[in-house]
Coordinates of C-alpha atoms in Angstrom, one line a residue:
Chain A
G10 CA 57.7 50.2 140.6
A11 CA 55.5 50.9 137.5
V12 CA 57.9 49.5 134.8
V13 CA 56.9 49.0 131.2
S14 CA 59.0 47.0 128.7
Q15 CA 58.8 46.7 125.1
H16 CA 60.4 44.2 122.8
P17 CA 62.2 44.6 120.4
S18 CA 63.7 48.0 120.8
R19 CA 64.6 48.1 117.2
V20 CA 63.5 46.0 114.1
I21 CA 64.2 46.3 110.5
C22 CA 61.9 44.3 108.2
K23 CA 61.3 44.0 104.5
S24 CA 58.2 45.5 102.8
G25 CA 55.3 43.0 102.9
T26 CA 56.3 41.2 106.1
S27 CA 54.7 41.4 109.5
V28 CA 56.3 42.6 112.7
K29 CA 55.0 41.9 116.3
I30 CA 55.8 44.4 119.1
E31 CA 55.3 43.3 122.8
C32 CA 54.4 45.7 125.6
R33 CA 54.6 44.2 129.2
S34 CA 53.9 45.9 132.5
L35 CA 56.5 44.4 134.7
D36 CA 55.3 45.1 138.3
F37 CA 51.8 46.0 138.1
Q38 CA 48.5 45.0 136.4
A39 CA 47.3 46.9 133.5
T40 CA 43.6 46.8 132.6
T41 CA 44.3 49.3 129.8
M42 CA 47.3 49.7 127.6
F43 CA 47.8 52.2 124.8
W44 CA 49.7 52.3 121.5
Y45 CA 51.3 55.5 120.0
R46 CA 53.3 56.3 117.1
Q47 CA 55.8 59.2 117.0
F48 CA 57.4 60.7 113.9
P49 CA 60.5 62.8 114.3
K50 CA 60.1 66.0 116.2
Q51 CA 56.5 65.4 116.6
S52 CA 54.3 64.5 119.5
L53 CA 52.7 61.2 120.2
M54 CA 49.8 60.2 118.3
L55 CA 47.3 57.6 119.9
M56 CA 46.7 54.8 117.6
A57 CA 44.4 52.6 119.7
T58 CA 43.5 51.7 123.3
S59 CA 43.8 48.1 124.2
N60 CA 41.6 46.7 126.9
E61 CA 42.4 43.3 128.5
G62 CA 39.9 40.5 127.4
S63 CA 38.2 42.8 124.7
K64 CA 38.7 44.2 121.3
A65 CA 40.9 47.3 121.0
T66 CA 39.5 50.7 120.1
Y67 CA 41.1 52.4 117.2
E68 CA 41.5 56.2 116.7
Q69 CA 40.1 57.6 113.5
G70 CA 42.4 57.0 110.6
V71 CA 44.1 53.9 112.1
E72 CA 43.4 50.6 110.1
K73 CA 42.6 47.9 112.4
D74 CA 43.4 45.2 110.0
K75 CA 46.9 46.6 109.5
F76 CA 47.6 47.3 113.1
L77 CA 46.4 44.1 115.1
I78 CA 46.3 44.5 118.8
N79 CA 46.0 41.8 121.3
H80 CA 45.6 42.3 125.1
A81 CA 45.7 38.8 126.3
S82 CA 46.6 39.2 129.9
L83 CA 46.7 42.1 132.5
T84 CA 50.5 42.5 131.8
L85 CA 50.9 41.8 128.1
S86 CA 49.7 43.6 124.9
T87 CA 50.9 43.1 121.4
L88 CA 50.9 45.2 118.3
T89 CA 51.3 43.4 114.9
V90 CA 52.0 45.5 111.9
T91 CA 50.8 43.4 109.1
S92 CA 52.1 43.8 105.5
A93 CA 54.5 46.5 106.5
H94 CA 55.4 49.3 104.1
P95 CA 58.1 51.9 104.3
E96 CA 55.5 54.5 105.4
D97 CA 54.9 52.4 108.4
S98 CA 58.4 53.1 109.5
S99 CA 58.2 55.0 112.9
F100 CA 58.8 54.9 116.6
Y101 CA 56.1 52.9 118.3
I102 CA 55.5 53.5 122.0
C103 CA 53.1 51.5 124.3
S104 CA 52.0 52.7 127.8
A105 CA 50.0 51.0 130.5
R106 CA 47.8 52.5 133.1
R107 CA 47.6 51.0 136.5
T108 CA 44.1 49.7 137.3
G109 CA 42.4 52.6 139.1
K110 CA 45.1 55.1 138.5
A111 CA 45.3 58.1 136.2
E112 CA 49.1 58.1 135.5
Q113 CA 50.3 56.3 132.4
Y114 CA 53.7 54.7 132.3
F115 CA 55.4 54.4 129.0
G116 CA 57.6 51.7 127.4
P117 CA 61.0 52.7 126.0
G118 CA 59.7 52.5 122.5
T119 CA 60.3 50.4 119.4
R120 CA 62.0 51.8 116.3
L121 CA 60.5 50.1 113.3
T122 CA 62.3 50.4 109.9
V123 CA 60.7 49.0 106.8
T124 CA 63.0 48.6 103.9
Chain K
S18 CA 37.7 69.9 119.4
Q19 CA 39.9 69.5 122.6
K20 CA 43.3 71.0 122.2
I21 CA 46.4 71.2 124.2
E22 CA 49.2 73.8 123.2
Q23 CA 52.7 74.1 124.3
N24 CA 53.5 77.6 122.9
S25 CA 57.3 77.2 123.0
E26 CA 58.9 74.7 120.6
A27 CA 62.2 75.2 122.2
L28 CA 63.6 77.0 125.1
N29 CA 67.4 77.7 125.9
I30 CA 68.4 78.8 129.4
Q31 CA 71.6 79.2 131.4
E32 CA 72.4 76.5 133.8
G33 CA 71.2 77.5 137.4
K34 CA 68.2 79.5 136.3
T35 CA 64.6 78.5 136.5
A36 CA 62.9 77.0 133.3
T37 CA 59.3 77.8 132.9
L38 CA 57.2 76.0 130.3
T39 CA 53.7 76.7 129.5
C40 CA 50.8 74.6 128.6
N41 CA 47.3 75.9 127.5
Y42 CA 44.2 73.9 126.7
T43 CA 41.1 74.8 125.0
N44 CA 37.4 73.3 124.6
Y45 CA 37.7 71.3 127.7
S46 CA 38.0 71.4 131.5
P47 CA 40.4 68.4 132.4
A48 CA 40.1 67.0 136.0
Y49 CA 43.9 66.7 135.8
L50 CA 47.0 67.6 134.0
Q51 CA 50.3 65.5 133.6
W52 CA 53.6 66.4 132.7
Y53 CA 56.2 63.9 131.1
R54 CA 59.9 64.0 130.1
Q55 CA 61.1 62.6 126.8
D56 CA 64.6 61.9 125.9
P57 CA 65.5 61.4 122.2
G58 CA 64.7 57.8 121.0
R59 CA 63.0 57.0 124.4
G60 CA 59.5 56.8 125.7
P61 CA 58.1 59.6 127.9
V62 CA 58.6 59.4 131.6
F63 CA 55.9 60.4 133.9
L64 CA 56.9 63.4 136.1
L65 CA 53.9 65.0 137.9
L66 CA 50.1 65.1 137.9
I67 CA 48.1 67.9 139.2
R68 CA 44.4 67.8 139.8
E69 CA 42.1 70.6 139.1
N70 CA 41.5 71.4 142.9
E71 CA 45.2 71.7 143.4
K72 CA 46.9 75.0 142.6
E73 CA 50.4 73.8 142.8
K74 CA 52.4 70.5 143.1
R75 CA 56.0 70.1 143.9
K76 CA 58.6 67.3 143.5
E77 CA 62.2 68.1 144.2
R78 CA 63.2 70.8 141.9
L79 CA 60.0 70.6 139.8
K80 CA 56.9 72.6 140.4
V81 CA 53.7 72.5 138.6
T82 CA 50.7 75.0 138.8
F83 CA 47.3 74.7 137.4
D84 CA 45.0 77.6 136.7
T85 CA 41.6 76.5 135.6
T86 CA 40.6 80.1 135.0
L87 CA 43.4 80.7 132.6
K88 CA 43.1 77.2 131.2
Q89 CA 46.9 76.9 131.8
S90 CA 49.5 74.9 133.5
L91 CA 53.0 76.0 134.2
F92 CA 56.0 73.7 134.8
H93 CA 59.0 75.1 136.5
I94 CA 62.4 73.5 136.9
T95 CA 64.5 75.4 139.5
A96 CA 68.3 75.5 139.6
S97 CA 68.3 74.0 136.1
Q98 CA 71.0 71.6 135.1
P99 CA 72.4 70.4 131.7
A100 CA 71.0 66.9 132.5
D101 CA 67.4 68.6 132.6
S102 CA 67.8 69.1 128.8
A103 CA 64.9 67.1 127.1
T104 CA 61.6 67.4 125.6
Y105 CA 58.8 68.1 128.1
L106 CA 55.3 67.1 127.2
C107 CA 52.0 68.2 129.0
A108 CA 48.9 66.0 128.7
F109 CA 45.5 65.7 129.8
Y110 CA 42.8 63.0 129.7
S111 CA 40.0 64.1 127.1
S112 CA 36.3 63.5 127.8
A113 CA 36.8 60.3 125.9
S114 CA 39.3 59.1 128.5
K115 CA 42.2 59.3 126.1
I116 CA 45.4 61.1 126.7
I117 CA 45.9 64.2 124.5
F118 CA 49.6 65.4 124.4
G119 CA 50.9 68.6 123.5
S120 CA 53.5 69.0 120.8
G121 CA 56.4 69.4 123.5
T122 CA 58.9 71.9 124.4
R123 CA 62.5 71.1 123.7
L124 CA 64.5 72.4 126.8
S125 CA 68.2 73.0 126.5
I126 CA 70.1 74.1 129.5
R127 CA 73.7 75.5 128.7
P128 CA 76.5 75.3 131.1

């Protein structure tokens, strides 16, 4: 149990376009999902906390208008990178926390490359 | 600010030996610590959670300790195998209910 999927696993897009990444909890309900980005050989940096049915909470320095998060159901959260630039190229990882539990379960990640 | 540190960026050990990874935290007293494994290009995989009232927790060849006096958690892999080679991350929930990750220790097990 506790499987989290992400789609797509890899995406290449042109500068100025928008990209949507989906995060799904496949076999459990997740009231809270989290979005991270990770640069090579660095640890995960929390971008935002996504709560089902309410607005996401963004970390300091993360532009909410650039990284749009929607958590429309207990099993799906989406991250849209709007007007992507090459500096947005990174590894984006989502995680989901089972309602009432402490452990987080991570998706396999999405490698975004902006050309 | 609340910080978590893994003092070894990389650790290389011989197959069959016990690997010991260290995680220290400051400016906070977390109720629990978690350990994750991350392989290159993949998301972290949850391994173990240990609560502040638990001194030790085991899962197969893995053992985690939690010393609230030293503000430290140790992660042990006994009878290590090349397949254990990965980056291991410790993490705790901050006072703001967010996970704070350490920078990770890249473990290499040589045959």
